[in-house]
Tab-separated table of C-alpha atoms in Angstrom:
chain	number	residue	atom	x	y	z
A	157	UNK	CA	68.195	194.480	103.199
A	158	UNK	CA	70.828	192.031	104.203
A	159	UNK	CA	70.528	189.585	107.203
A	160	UNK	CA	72.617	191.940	109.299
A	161	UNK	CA	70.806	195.076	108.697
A	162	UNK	CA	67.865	192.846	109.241
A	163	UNK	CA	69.045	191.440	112.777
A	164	UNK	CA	69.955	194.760	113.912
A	165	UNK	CA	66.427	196.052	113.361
A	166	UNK	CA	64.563	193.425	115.198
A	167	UNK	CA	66.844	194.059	117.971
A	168	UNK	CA	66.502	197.621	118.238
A	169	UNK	CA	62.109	196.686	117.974
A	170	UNK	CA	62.670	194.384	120.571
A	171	UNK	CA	64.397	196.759	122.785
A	172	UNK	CA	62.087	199.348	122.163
A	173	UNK	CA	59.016	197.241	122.885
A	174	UNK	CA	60.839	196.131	126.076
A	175	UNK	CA	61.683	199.847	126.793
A	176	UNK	CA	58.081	201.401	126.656
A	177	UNK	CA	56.711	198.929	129.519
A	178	UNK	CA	59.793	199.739	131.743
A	179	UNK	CA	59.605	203.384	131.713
A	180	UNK	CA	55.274	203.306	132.115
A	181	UNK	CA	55.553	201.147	134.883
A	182	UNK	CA	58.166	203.585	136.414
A	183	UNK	CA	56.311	206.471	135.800
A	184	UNK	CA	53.018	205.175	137.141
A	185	UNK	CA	55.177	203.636	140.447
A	186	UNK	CA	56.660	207.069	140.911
A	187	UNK	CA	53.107	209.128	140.901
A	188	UNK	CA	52.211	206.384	143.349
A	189	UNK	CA	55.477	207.514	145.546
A	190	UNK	CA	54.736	210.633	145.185
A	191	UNK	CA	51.400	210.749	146.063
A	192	UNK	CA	51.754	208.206	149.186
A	193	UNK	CA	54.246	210.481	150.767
A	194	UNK	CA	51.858	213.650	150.346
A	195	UNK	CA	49.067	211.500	151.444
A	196	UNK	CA	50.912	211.184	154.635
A	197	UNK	CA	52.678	214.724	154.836
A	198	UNK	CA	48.588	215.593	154.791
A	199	UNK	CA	47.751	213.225	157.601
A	200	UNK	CA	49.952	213.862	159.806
A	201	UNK	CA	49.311	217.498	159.496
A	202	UNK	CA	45.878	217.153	159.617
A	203	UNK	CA	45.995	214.702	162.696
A	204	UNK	CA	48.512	217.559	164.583
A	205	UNK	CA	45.619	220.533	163.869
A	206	UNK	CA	42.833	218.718	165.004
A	207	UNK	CA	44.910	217.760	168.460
A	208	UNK	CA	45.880	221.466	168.427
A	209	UNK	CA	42.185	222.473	168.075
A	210	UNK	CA	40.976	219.627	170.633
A	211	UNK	CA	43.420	221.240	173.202
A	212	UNK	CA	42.771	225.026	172.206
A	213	UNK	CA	38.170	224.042	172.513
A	214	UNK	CA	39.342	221.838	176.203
A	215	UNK	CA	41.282	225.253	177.467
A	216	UNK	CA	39.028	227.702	176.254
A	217	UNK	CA	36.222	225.554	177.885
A	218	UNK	CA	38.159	225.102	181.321
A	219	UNK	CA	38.564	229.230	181.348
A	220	UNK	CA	35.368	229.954	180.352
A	221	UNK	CA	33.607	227.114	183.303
A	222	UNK	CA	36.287	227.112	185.706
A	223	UNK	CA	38.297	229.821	185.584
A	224	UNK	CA	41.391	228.418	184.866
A	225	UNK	CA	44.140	230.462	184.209
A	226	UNK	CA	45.490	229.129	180.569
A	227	UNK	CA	46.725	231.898	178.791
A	228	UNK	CA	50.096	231.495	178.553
A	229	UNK	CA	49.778	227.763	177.008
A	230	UNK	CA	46.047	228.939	174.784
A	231	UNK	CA	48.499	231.045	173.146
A	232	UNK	CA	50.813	228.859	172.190
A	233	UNK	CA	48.728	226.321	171.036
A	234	UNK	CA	46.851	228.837	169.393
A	235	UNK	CA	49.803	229.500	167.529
A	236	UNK	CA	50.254	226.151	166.588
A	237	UNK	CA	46.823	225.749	165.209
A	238	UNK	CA	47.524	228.800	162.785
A	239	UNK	CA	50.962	227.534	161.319
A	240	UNK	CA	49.253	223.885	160.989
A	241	UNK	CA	46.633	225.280	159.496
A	242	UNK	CA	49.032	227.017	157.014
A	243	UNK	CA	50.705	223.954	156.226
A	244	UNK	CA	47.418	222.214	155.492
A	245	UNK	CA	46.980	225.133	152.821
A	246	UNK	CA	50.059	223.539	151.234
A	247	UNK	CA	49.487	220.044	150.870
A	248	UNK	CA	45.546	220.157	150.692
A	249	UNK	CA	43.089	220.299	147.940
A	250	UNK	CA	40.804	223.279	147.428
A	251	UNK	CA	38.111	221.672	150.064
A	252	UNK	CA	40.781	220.538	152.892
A	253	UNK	CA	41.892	224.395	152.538
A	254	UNK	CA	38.577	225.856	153.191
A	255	UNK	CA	37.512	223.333	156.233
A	256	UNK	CA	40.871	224.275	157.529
A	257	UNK	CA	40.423	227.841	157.721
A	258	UNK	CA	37.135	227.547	159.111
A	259	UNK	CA	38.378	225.401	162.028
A	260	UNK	CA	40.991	228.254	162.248
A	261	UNK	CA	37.973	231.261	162.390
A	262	UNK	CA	36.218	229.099	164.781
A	263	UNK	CA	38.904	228.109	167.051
A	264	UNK	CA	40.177	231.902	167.110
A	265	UNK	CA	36.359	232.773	168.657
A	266	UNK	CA	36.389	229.997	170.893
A	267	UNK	CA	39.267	231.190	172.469
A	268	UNK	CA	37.695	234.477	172.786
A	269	UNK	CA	34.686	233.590	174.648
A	270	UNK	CA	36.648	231.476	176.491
A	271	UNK	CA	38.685	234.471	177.791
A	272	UNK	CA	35.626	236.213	178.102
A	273	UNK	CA	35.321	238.126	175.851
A	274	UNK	CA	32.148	238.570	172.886
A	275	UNK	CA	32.157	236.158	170.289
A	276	UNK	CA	33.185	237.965	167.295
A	277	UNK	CA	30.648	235.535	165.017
A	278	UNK	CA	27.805	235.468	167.372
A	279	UNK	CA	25.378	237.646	165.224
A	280	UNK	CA	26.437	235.280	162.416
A	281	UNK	CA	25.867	232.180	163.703
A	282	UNK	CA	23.229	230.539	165.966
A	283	UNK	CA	25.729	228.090	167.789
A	284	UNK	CA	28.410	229.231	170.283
A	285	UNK	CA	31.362	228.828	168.892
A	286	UNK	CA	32.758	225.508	171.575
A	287	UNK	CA	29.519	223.943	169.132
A	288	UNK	CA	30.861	225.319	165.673
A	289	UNK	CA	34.303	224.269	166.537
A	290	UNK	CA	33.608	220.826	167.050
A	291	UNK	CA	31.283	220.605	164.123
A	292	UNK	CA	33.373	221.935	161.820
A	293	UNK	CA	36.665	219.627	163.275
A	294	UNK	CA	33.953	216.805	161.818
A	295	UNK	CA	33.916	218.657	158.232
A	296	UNK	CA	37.538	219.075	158.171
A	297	UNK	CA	38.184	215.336	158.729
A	298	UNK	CA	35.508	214.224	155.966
A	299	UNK	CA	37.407	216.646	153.856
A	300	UNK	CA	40.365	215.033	154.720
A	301	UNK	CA	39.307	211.606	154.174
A	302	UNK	CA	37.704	212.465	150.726
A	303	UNK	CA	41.849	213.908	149.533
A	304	UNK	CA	43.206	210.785	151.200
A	305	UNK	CA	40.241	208.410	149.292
A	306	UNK	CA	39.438	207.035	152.696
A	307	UNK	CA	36.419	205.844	153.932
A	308	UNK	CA	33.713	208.278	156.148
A	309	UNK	CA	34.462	208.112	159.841
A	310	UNK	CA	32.100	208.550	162.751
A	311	UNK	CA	33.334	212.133	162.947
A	312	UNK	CA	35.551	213.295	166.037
A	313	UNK	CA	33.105	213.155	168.724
């Protein structure tokens, strides 16, 4: 091999050993891109269905005490709630997507009884469903947190 053909081949090993590095470290920084802007696609979702539950549990509350007259606005945040809760299905992992749909089941019955009407879970569960909702809000965020690798909160109370 002459000292050409020699040269030329540590060259091309020396680019190649210089190449491998380069393209992990921009592989590994672009999963870590990725996954910090579906980490907060999923938080901010998250955070917008649990306000839209916290408001839907207040106004079904306020009817159900008080009497007052919310219909108009429980409906659309009720509707709210349901398209949040399908874009949590999106984004989340298979636990996220099953807390989310049970804050969905139990906000639906809330709003029932808090329109007076029968709780369409009552012979399956103990609590009313004001109780259920807020309980599961807390299970939704843990199952949240545990996607986002956060630590456990206090819960939403």
């Amino acid at each position: 091999m002459t000292a050409f053909a020699s040269s030329v081949t540590l060259v091309l090993v020396g680019a190649a050993a210089g190449l491998v590095p380069t393209l992990v470290v921009d592989v590994l920084r672009n999963r870590r891109e990725t996954r910090t802007r579906w980490d907060e696609t999923l938080l901010t979702a998250a955070s917008d269905l649990v306000e839209a539950a916290r408001t839907l549990l207040h106004m079904s509350q306020r009817m159900r005490e008080d009497r007052v007259d919310y219909a108009d606005k429980l409906d659309e945040v009720h509707i709210q709630l349901r398209a949040l809760v399908e874009r949590v299905k999106f984004i989340g992992d298979d636990h996220v997507r099953t807390e989310a749909e049970l804050v969905r089941r139990h906000a639906y019955a809330a709003r029932l009884v808090g329109e007076g009407r029968p709780d369409p879970r009552g012979d399956e569960y103990a609590d009313d469903p004001f109780v259920r909702l807020h309980r599961q809000l807390d299970g939704f965020a843990e199952a949240v947190r545990r996607q986002l690798q956060v630590a456990a909160g206090r819960g939403h109370r």
